[in-house]
mmCIF file of C-alpha atoms in Angstrom:
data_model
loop_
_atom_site.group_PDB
_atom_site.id
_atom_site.type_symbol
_atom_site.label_atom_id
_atom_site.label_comp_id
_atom_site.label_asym_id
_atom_site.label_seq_id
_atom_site.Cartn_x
_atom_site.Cartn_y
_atom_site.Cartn_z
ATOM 1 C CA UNK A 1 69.423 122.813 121.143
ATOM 2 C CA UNK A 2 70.467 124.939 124.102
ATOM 3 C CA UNK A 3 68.356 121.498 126.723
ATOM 4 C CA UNK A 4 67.364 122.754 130.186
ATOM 5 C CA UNK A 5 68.287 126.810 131.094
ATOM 6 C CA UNK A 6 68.087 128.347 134.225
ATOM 7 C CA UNK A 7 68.484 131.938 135.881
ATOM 8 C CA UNK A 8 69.745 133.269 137.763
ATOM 9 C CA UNK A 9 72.609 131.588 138.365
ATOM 10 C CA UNK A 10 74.169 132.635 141.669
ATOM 11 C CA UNK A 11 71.958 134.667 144.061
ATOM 12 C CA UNK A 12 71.133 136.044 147.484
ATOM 13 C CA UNK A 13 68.317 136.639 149.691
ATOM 14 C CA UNK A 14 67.674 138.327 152.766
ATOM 15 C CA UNK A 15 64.645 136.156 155.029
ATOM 16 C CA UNK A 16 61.219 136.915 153.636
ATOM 17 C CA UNK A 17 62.024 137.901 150.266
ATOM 18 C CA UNK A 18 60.932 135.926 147.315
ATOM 19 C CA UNK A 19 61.978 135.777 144.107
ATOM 20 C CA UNK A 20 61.378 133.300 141.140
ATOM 21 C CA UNK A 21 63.741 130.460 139.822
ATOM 22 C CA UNK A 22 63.343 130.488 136.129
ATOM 23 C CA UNK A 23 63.938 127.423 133.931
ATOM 24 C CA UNK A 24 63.362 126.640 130.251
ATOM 25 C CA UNK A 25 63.847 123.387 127.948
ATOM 26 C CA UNK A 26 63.905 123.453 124.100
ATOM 27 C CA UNK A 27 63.170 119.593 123.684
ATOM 28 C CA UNK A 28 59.365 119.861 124.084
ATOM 29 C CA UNK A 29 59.758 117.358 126.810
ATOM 30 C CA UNK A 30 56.241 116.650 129.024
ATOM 31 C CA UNK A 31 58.017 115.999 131.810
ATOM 32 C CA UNK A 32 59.915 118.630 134.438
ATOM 33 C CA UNK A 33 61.261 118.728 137.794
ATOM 34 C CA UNK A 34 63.011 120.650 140.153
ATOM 35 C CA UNK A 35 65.107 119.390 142.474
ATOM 36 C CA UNK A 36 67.597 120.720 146.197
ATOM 37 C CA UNK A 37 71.050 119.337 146.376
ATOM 38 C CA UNK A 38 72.646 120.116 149.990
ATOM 39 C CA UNK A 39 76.128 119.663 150.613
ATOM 40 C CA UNK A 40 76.993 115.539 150.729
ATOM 41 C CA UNK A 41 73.228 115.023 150.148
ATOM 42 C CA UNK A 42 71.257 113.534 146.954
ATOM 43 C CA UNK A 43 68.830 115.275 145.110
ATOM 44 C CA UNK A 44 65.608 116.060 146.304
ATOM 45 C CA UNK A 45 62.519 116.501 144.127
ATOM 46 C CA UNK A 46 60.274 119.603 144.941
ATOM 47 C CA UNK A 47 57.790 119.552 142.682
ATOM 48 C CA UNK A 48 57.234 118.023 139.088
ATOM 49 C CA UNK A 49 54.764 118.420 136.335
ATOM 50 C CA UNK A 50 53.755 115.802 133.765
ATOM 51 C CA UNK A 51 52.426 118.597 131.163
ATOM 52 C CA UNK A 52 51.380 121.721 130.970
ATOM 53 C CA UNK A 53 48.590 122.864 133.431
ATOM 54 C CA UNK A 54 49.543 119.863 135.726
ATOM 55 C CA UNK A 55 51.759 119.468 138.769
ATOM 56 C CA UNK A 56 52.604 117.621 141.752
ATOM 57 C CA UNK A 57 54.004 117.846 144.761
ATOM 58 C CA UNK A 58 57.603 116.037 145.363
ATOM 59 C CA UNK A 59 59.208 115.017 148.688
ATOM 60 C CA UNK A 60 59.910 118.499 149.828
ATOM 61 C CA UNK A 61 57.438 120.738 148.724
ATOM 62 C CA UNK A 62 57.186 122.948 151.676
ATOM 63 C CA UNK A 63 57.984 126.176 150.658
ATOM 64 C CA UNK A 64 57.871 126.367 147.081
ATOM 65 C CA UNK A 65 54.820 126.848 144.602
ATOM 66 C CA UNK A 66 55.570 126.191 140.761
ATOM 67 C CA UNK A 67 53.198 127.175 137.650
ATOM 68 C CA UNK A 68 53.450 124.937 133.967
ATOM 69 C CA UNK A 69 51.625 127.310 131.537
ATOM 70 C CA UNK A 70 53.774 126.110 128.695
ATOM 71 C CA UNK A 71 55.411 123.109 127.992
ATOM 72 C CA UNK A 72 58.980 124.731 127.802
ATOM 73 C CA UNK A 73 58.731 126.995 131.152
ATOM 74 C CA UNK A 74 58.923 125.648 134.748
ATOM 75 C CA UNK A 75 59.282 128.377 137.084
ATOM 76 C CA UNK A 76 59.583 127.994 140.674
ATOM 77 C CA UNK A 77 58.646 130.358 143.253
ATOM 78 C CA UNK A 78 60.123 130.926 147.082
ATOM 79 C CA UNK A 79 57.695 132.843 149.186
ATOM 80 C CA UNK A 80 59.139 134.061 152.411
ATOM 81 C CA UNK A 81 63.010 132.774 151.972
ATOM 82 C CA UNK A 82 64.426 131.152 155.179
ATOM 83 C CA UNK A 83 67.884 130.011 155.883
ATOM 84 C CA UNK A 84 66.873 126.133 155.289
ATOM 85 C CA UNK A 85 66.016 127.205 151.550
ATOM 86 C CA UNK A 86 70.016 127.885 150.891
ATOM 87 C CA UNK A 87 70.629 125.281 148.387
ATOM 88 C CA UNK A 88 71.222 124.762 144.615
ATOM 89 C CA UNK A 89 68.393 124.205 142.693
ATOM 90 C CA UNK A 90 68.182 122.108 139.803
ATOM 91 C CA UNK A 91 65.520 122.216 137.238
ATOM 92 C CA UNK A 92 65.585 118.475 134.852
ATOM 93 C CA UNK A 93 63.487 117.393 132.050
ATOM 94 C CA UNK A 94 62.510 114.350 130.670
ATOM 95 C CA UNK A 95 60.324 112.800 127.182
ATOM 96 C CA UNK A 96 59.195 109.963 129.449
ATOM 97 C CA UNK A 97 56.989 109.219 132.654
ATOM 98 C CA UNK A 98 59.192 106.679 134.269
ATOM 99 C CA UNK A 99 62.832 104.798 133.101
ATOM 100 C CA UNK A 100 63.646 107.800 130.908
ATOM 101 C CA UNK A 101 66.695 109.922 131.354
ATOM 102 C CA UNK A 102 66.480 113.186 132.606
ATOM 103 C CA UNK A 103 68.156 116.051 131.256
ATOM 104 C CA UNK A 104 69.342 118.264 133.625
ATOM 105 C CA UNK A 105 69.968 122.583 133.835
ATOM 106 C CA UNK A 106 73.186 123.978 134.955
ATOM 107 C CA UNK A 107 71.738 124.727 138.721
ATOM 108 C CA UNK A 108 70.976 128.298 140.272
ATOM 109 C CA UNK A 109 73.063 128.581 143.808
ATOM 110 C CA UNK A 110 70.747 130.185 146.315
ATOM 111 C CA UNK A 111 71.627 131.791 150.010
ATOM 112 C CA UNK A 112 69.363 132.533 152.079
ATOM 113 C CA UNK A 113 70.944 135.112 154.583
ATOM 114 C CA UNK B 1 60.020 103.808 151.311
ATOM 115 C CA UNK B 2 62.333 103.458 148.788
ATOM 116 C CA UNK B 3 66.202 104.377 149.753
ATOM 117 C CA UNK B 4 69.684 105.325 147.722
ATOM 118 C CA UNK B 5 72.870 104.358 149.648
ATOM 119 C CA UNK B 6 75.989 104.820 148.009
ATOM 120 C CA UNK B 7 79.880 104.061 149.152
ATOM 121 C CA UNK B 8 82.421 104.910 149.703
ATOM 122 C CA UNK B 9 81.577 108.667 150.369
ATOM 123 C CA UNK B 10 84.625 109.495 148.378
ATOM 124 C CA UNK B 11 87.643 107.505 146.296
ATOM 125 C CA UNK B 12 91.135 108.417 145.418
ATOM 126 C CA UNK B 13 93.031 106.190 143.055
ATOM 127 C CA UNK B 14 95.570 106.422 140.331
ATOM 128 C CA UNK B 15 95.318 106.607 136.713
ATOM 129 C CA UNK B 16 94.993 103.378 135.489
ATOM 130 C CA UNK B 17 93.965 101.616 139.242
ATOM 131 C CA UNK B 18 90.685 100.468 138.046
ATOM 132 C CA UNK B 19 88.456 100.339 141.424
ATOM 133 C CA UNK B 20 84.633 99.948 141.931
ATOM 134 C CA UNK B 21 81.840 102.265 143.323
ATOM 135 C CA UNK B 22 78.499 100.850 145.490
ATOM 136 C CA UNK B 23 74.720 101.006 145.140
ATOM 137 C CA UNK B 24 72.717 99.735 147.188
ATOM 138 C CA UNK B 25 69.149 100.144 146.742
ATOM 139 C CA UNK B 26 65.828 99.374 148.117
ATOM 140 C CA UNK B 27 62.723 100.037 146.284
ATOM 141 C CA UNK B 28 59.416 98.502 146.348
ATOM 142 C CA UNK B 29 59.391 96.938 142.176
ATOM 143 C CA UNK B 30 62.237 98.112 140.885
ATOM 144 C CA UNK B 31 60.914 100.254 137.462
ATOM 145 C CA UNK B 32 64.781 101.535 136.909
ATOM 146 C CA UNK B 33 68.375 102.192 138.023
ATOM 147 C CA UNK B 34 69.475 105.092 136.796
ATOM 148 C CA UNK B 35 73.457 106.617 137.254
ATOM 149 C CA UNK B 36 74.757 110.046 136.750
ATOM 150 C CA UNK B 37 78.107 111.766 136.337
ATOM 151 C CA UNK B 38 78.058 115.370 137.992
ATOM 152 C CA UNK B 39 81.319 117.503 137.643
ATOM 153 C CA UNK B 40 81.856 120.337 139.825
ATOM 154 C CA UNK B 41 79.481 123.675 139.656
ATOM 155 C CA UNK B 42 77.240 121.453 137.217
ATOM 156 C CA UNK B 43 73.932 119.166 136.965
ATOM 157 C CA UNK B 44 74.049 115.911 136.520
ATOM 158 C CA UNK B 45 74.602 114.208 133.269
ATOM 159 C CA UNK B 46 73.177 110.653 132.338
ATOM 160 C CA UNK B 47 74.856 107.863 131.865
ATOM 161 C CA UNK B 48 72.948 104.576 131.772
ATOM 162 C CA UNK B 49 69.687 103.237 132.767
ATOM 163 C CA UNK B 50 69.701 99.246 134.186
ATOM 164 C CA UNK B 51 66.367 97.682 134.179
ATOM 165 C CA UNK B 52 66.301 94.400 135.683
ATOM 166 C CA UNK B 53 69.190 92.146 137.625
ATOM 167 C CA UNK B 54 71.922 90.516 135.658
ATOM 168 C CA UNK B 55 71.629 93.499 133.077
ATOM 169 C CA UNK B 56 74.859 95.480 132.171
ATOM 170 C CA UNK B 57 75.905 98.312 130.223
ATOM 171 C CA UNK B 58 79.143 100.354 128.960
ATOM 172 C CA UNK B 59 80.098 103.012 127.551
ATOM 173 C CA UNK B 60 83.888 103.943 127.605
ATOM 174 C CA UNK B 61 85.498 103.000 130.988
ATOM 175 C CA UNK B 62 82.344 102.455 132.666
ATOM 176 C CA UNK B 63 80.534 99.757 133.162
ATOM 177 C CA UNK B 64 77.439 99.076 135.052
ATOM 178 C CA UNK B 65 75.939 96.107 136.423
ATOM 179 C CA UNK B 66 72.992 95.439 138.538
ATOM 180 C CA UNK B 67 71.964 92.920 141.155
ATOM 181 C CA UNK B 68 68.239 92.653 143.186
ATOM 182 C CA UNK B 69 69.875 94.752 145.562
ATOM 183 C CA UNK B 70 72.817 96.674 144.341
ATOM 184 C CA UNK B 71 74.202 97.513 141.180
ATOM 185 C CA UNK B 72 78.069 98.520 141.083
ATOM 186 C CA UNK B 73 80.130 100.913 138.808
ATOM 187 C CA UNK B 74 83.391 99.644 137.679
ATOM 188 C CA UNK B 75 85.432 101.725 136.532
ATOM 189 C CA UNK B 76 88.642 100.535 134.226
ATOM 190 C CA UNK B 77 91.701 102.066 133.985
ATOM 191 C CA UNK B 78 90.537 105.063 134.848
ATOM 192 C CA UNK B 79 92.049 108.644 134.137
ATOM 193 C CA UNK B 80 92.136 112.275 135.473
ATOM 194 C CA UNK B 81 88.769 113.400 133.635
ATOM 195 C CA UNK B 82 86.868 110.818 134.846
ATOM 196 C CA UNK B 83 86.874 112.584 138.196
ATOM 197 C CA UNK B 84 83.720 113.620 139.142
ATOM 198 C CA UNK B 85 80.848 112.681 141.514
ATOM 199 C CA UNK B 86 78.590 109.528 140.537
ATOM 200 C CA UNK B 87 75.198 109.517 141.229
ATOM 201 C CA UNK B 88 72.947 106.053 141.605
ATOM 202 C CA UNK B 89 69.061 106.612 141.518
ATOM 203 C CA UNK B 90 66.213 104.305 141.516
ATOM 204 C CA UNK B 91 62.196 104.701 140.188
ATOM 205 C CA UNK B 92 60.023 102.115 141.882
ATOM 206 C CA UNK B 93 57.091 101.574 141.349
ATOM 207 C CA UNK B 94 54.989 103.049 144.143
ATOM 208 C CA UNK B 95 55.285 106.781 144.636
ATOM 209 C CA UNK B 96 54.320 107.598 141.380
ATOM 210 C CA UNK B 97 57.201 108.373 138.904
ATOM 211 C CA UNK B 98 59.916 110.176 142.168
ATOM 212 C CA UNK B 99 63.036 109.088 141.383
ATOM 213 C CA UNK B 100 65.202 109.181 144.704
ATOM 214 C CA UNK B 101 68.816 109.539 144.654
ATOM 215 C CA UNK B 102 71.767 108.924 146.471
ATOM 216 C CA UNK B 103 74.587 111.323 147.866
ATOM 217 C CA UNK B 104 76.583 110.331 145.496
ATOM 218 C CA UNK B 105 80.398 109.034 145.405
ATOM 219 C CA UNK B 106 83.180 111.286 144.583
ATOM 220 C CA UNK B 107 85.715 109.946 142.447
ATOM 221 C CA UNK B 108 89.747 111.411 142.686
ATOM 222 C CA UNK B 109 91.964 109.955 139.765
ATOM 223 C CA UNK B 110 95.290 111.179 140.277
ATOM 224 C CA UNK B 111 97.680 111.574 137.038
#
Protein backbone atom coordinates (compact mmCIF):
# COMPACT_ATOMS: atom_id res chain seq x y z
CA UNK A 1 0.00 0.00 0.00
CA UNK A 2 1.47 3.30 -1.15
CA UNK A 3 -1.12 5.17 2.44
CA UNK A 4 -1.79 8.89 1.92
CA UNK A 5 -0.17 10.66 -1.59
CA UNK A 6 -0.02 14.07 -2.34
CA UNK A 7 1.03 16.50 -5.31
CA UNK A 8 2.55 18.55 -5.92
CA UNK A 9 5.10 18.54 -3.72
CA UNK A 10 6.91 21.89 -3.67
CA UNK A 11 5.14 24.83 -5.38
CA UNK A 12 4.66 28.53 -6.00
CA UNK A 13 2.04 31.00 -6.48
CA UNK A 14 1.78 34.42 -7.46
CA UNK A 15 -1.51 36.31 -5.31
CA UNK A 16 -4.79 35.37 -6.92
CA UNK A 17 -3.92 32.28 -8.55
CA UNK A 18 -5.42 29.03 -7.55
CA UNK A 19 -4.50 25.81 -8.02
CA UNK A 20 -5.59 22.39 -6.46
CA UNK A 21 -3.79 20.29 -3.69
CA UNK A 22 -4.27 16.74 -4.68
CA UNK A 23 -4.27 13.85 -2.18
CA UNK A 24 -5.07 10.14 -2.41
CA UNK A 25 -5.21 7.11 0.22
CA UNK A 26 -5.25 3.39 -0.77
CA UNK A 27 -6.64 2.13 2.71
CA UNK A 28 -10.33 2.84 1.94
CA UNK A 29 -10.29 4.87 5.06
CA UNK A 30 -13.82 7.09 5.72
CA UNK A 31 -12.10 9.52 7.30
CA UNK A 32 -9.71 12.55 5.72
CA UNK A 33 -8.28 15.74 6.65
CA UNK A 34 -6.16 18.36 5.66
CA UNK A 35 -4.25 20.17 7.77
CA UNK A 36 -1.47 23.93 7.79
CA UNK A 37 1.70 23.54 9.71
CA UNK A 38 3.50 27.12 10.09
CA UNK A 39 6.88 27.39 11.23
CA UNK A 40 7.03 26.47 15.34
CA UNK A 41 3.22 26.04 15.09
CA UNK A 42 0.93 22.73 15.43
CA UNK A 43 -1.21 21.51 12.93
CA UNK A 44 -4.22 23.07 11.96
CA UNK A 45 -7.25 21.27 10.52
CA UNK A 46 -8.91 22.94 7.39
CA UNK A 47 -11.43 20.91 6.50
CA UNK A 48 -12.33 17.10 7.00
CA UNK A 49 -14.77 14.69 5.57
CA UNK A 50 -16.28 11.65 7.29
CA UNK A 51 -17.19 9.87 3.77
CA UNK A 52 -17.69 10.49 0.57
CA UNK A 53 -20.18 13.33 -0.37
CA UNK A 54 -19.69 14.79 3.21
CA UNK A 55 -17.49 17.50 4.68
CA UNK A 56 -16.89 19.90 7.30
CA UNK A 57 -15.39 22.78 8.04
CA UNK A 58 -12.13 22.70 10.49
CA UNK A 59 -10.64 25.57 12.52
CA UNK A 60 -9.32 27.45 9.58
CA UNK A 61 -11.40 27.07 6.78
CA UNK A 62 -11.20 30.47 5.34
CA UNK A 63 -9.89 30.18 2.13
CA UNK A 64 -10.07 26.77 1.06
CA UNK A 65 -13.06 24.68 -0.49
CA UNK A 66 -12.53 20.75 -0.67
CA UNK A 67 -14.79 18.12 -2.74
CA UNK A 68 -15.02 14.01 -1.46
CA UNK A 69 -16.48 12.34 -4.61
CA UNK A 70 -14.65 9.15 -3.81
CA UNK A 71 -13.57 7.66 -0.84
CA UNK A 72 -9.78 7.61 -1.88
CA UNK A 73 -9.55 11.41 -3.27
CA UNK A 74 -9.49 14.57 -1.08
CA UNK A 75 -8.61 17.45 -3.07
CA UNK A 76 -8.28 20.82 -1.78
CA UNK A 77 -8.73 23.94 -3.57
CA UNK A 78 -7.07 27.68 -2.95
CA UNK A 79 -9.08 30.34 -4.66
CA UNK A 80 -7.36 33.65 -4.81
CA UNK A 81 -3.78 32.67 -3.07
CA UNK A 82 -2.57 35.30 -0.52
CA UNK A 83 0.66 35.48 1.29
CA UNK A 84 -1.01 34.06 4.70
CA UNK A 85 -1.78 30.75 2.63
CA UNK A 86 2.26 30.00 2.46
CA UNK A 87 2.35 26.92 4.44
CA UNK A 88 2.75 23.10 4.11
CA UNK A 89 -0.19 21.29 3.73
CA UNK A 90 -0.83 18.01 5.00
CA UNK A 91 -3.51 15.73 3.86
CA UNK A 92 -4.14 12.54 6.87
CA UNK A 93 -6.47 9.71 6.89
CA UNK A 94 -7.99 7.72 9.32
CA UNK A 95 -10.50 4.12 9.61
CA UNK A 96 -12.03 5.73 12.69
CA UNK A 97 -14.25 8.81 13.83
CA UNK A 98 -12.46 9.63 17.00
CA UNK A 99 -9.23 7.82 19.10
CA UNK A 100 -7.98 6.34 15.82
CA UNK A 101 -4.60 7.06 14.38
CA UNK A 102 -4.22 9.06 11.53
CA UNK A 103 -2.12 8.31 8.72
CA UNK A 104 -0.51 11.04 7.37
CA UNK A 105 0.84 12.22 3.39
CA UNK A 106 4.28 13.41 2.83
CA UNK A 107 3.09 17.34 2.80
CA UNK A 108 2.99 19.73 -0.36
CA UNK A 109 5.19 23.09 0.55
CA UNK A 110 3.25 26.05 -0.74
CA UNK A 111 4.49 29.95 -1.24
CA UNK A 112 2.44 32.28 -1.81
CA UNK A 113 4.51 35.21 -3.42
CA UNK B 1 -11.67 25.43 24.02
CA UNK B 2 -9.52 22.75 24.11
CA UNK B 3 -5.53 23.64 24.07
CA UNK B 4 -1.99 21.66 23.23
CA UNK B 5 1.04 23.08 25.12
CA UNK B 6 4.14 21.39 24.78
CA UNK B 7 7.88 22.06 26.40
CA UNK B 8 10.54 22.62 26.12
CA UNK B 9 10.36 24.20 22.56
CA UNK B 10 13.45 22.26 21.76
CA UNK B 11 16.03 19.57 23.64
CA UNK B 12 19.60 18.70 23.11
CA UNK B 13 21.03 15.76 24.97
CA UNK B 14 23.49 13.00 24.49
CA UNK B 15 23.18 9.55 23.39
CA UNK B 16 22.27 7.63 26.14
CA UNK B 17 21.06 10.92 28.57
CA UNK B 18 17.61 9.72 28.86
CA UNK B 19 15.48 13.11 29.45
CA UNK B 20 11.66 13.77 29.34
CA UNK B 21 9.34 15.85 27.02
CA UNK B 22 5.87 17.85 28.37
CA UNK B 23 2.16 17.80 27.53
CA UNK B 24 0.03 19.62 28.93
CA UNK B 25 -3.43 19.53 27.86
CA UNK B 26 -6.79 20.90 28.41
CA UNK B 27 -9.79 19.49 26.83
CA UNK B 28 -13.30 19.41 27.79
CA UNK B 29 -13.71 15.00 28.28
CA UNK B 30 -10.74 13.84 27.29
CA UNK B 31 -11.77 11.11 24.20
CA UNK B 32 -7.76 10.61 23.45
CA UNK B 33 -4.08 11.60 23.66
CA UNK B 34 -2.54 11.02 20.77
CA UNK B 35 1.66 11.55 20.05
CA UNK B 36 3.51 11.78 16.85
CA UNK B 37 7.09 11.56 15.64
CA UNK B 38 7.70 14.01 12.58
CA UNK B 39 11.27 13.95 10.97
CA UNK B 40 12.34 16.70 8.87
CA UNK B 41 10.56 17.48 5.26
CA UNK B 42 7.91 14.74 6.44
CA UNK B 43 4.25 14.18 8.04
CA UNK B 44 3.80 12.98 11.07
CA UNK B 45 3.97 9.39 12.00
CA UNK B 46 1.94 7.75 14.95
CA UNK B 47 3.10 6.52 17.77
CA UNK B 48 0.66 5.79 20.59
CA UNK B 49 -2.75 6.66 21.60
CA UNK B 50 -3.38 7.10 25.76
CA UNK B 51 -6.93 6.95 26.73
CA UNK B 52 -7.51 7.65 30.23
CA UNK B 53 -5.00 8.81 33.31
CA UNK B 54 -2.64 6.33 34.83
CA UNK B 55 -2.49 4.55 31.30
CA UNK B 56 1.01 3.92 29.70
CA UNK B 57 2.46 2.62 26.68
CA UNK B 58 5.97 1.66 24.93
CA UNK B 59 7.32 0.85 22.20
CA UNK B 60 11.21 0.86 21.92
CA UNK B 61 12.73 3.82 23.90
CA UNK B 62 9.58 5.53 24.33
CA UNK B 63 7.35 5.50 26.74
CA UNK B 64 4.24 7.38 27.36
CA UNK B 65 2.29 8.11 30.30
CA UNK B 66 -0.67 10.21 30.98
CA UNK B 67 -2.04 12.22 33.87
CA UNK B 68 -5.69 14.38 34.02
CA UNK B 69 -3.66 17.07 32.85
CA UNK B 70 -0.47 16.14 31.18
CA UNK B 71 0.95 13.17 29.83
CA UNK B 72 4.93 13.06 29.46
CA UNK B 73 7.30 11.27 26.94
CA UNK B 74 10.27 9.66 28.40
CA UNK B 75 12.60 8.90 26.45
CA UNK B 76 15.50 6.16 27.54
CA UNK B 77 18.77 6.08 26.50
CA UNK B 78 18.15 7.70 23.66
CA UNK B 79 20.23 7.75 20.30
CA UNK B 80 20.97 9.89 17.16
CA UNK B 81 17.80 8.60 15.11
CA UNK B 82 15.52 9.30 17.57
CA UNK B 83 15.92 12.96 16.69
CA UNK B 84 13.01 14.33 15.43
CA UNK B 85 10.09 16.61 16.45
CA UNK B 86 7.30 15.07 18.87
CA UNK B 87 3.98 15.97 18.51
CA UNK B 88 1.18 15.67 21.56
CA UNK B 89 -2.56 15.98 20.39
CA UNK B 90 -5.75 15.63 22.15
CA UNK B 91 -9.68 14.71 20.81
CA UNK B 92 -12.21 15.89 23.35
CA UNK B 93 -15.21 15.44 23.27
CA UNK B 94 -16.95 18.64 22.21
CA UNK B 95 -16.01 19.98 18.80
CA UNK B 96 -16.91 17.07 17.08
CA UNK B 97 -14.01 14.66 16.19
CA UNK B 98 -10.94 18.07 15.69
CA UNK B 99 -8.07 16.84 17.03
CA UNK B 100 -5.83 19.94 18.09
CA UNK B 101 -2.21 19.73 18.31
CA UNK B 102 0.64 21.15 19.81
CA UNK B 103 3.86 22.87 18.30
CA UNK B 104 5.59 20.21 18.99
CA UNK B 105 9.13 19.56 20.81
CA UNK B 106 12.23 19.10 18.90
CA UNK B 107 14.44 16.54 20.07
CA UNK B 108 18.67 16.85 19.36
CA UNK B 109 20.53 13.52 20.40
CA UNK B 110 24.02 14.08 19.88
CA UNK B 111 26.36 10.87 19.09
Amino acid sequence: NAGVTQTPKFRILKIGQSMTLQCTQDMNHNYMYWYRQDPGMGLKLIYYSVGAGITDKGEVPNGYNVSRSTTEDFPLRLELAAPSQTSVYFCASSSGRAFYEQFFGPGTRLTVL
Amino acid sequence: EDQVTQSPEALRLQEGESSSLNCSYTVSGLRGLFWYRQDPGKGPEFLFTLYSAGEEKEKERLKATLTKKESFLHITAPKPEDSATYLCAVQGNTGGFKTIFGAGTRLFVKA
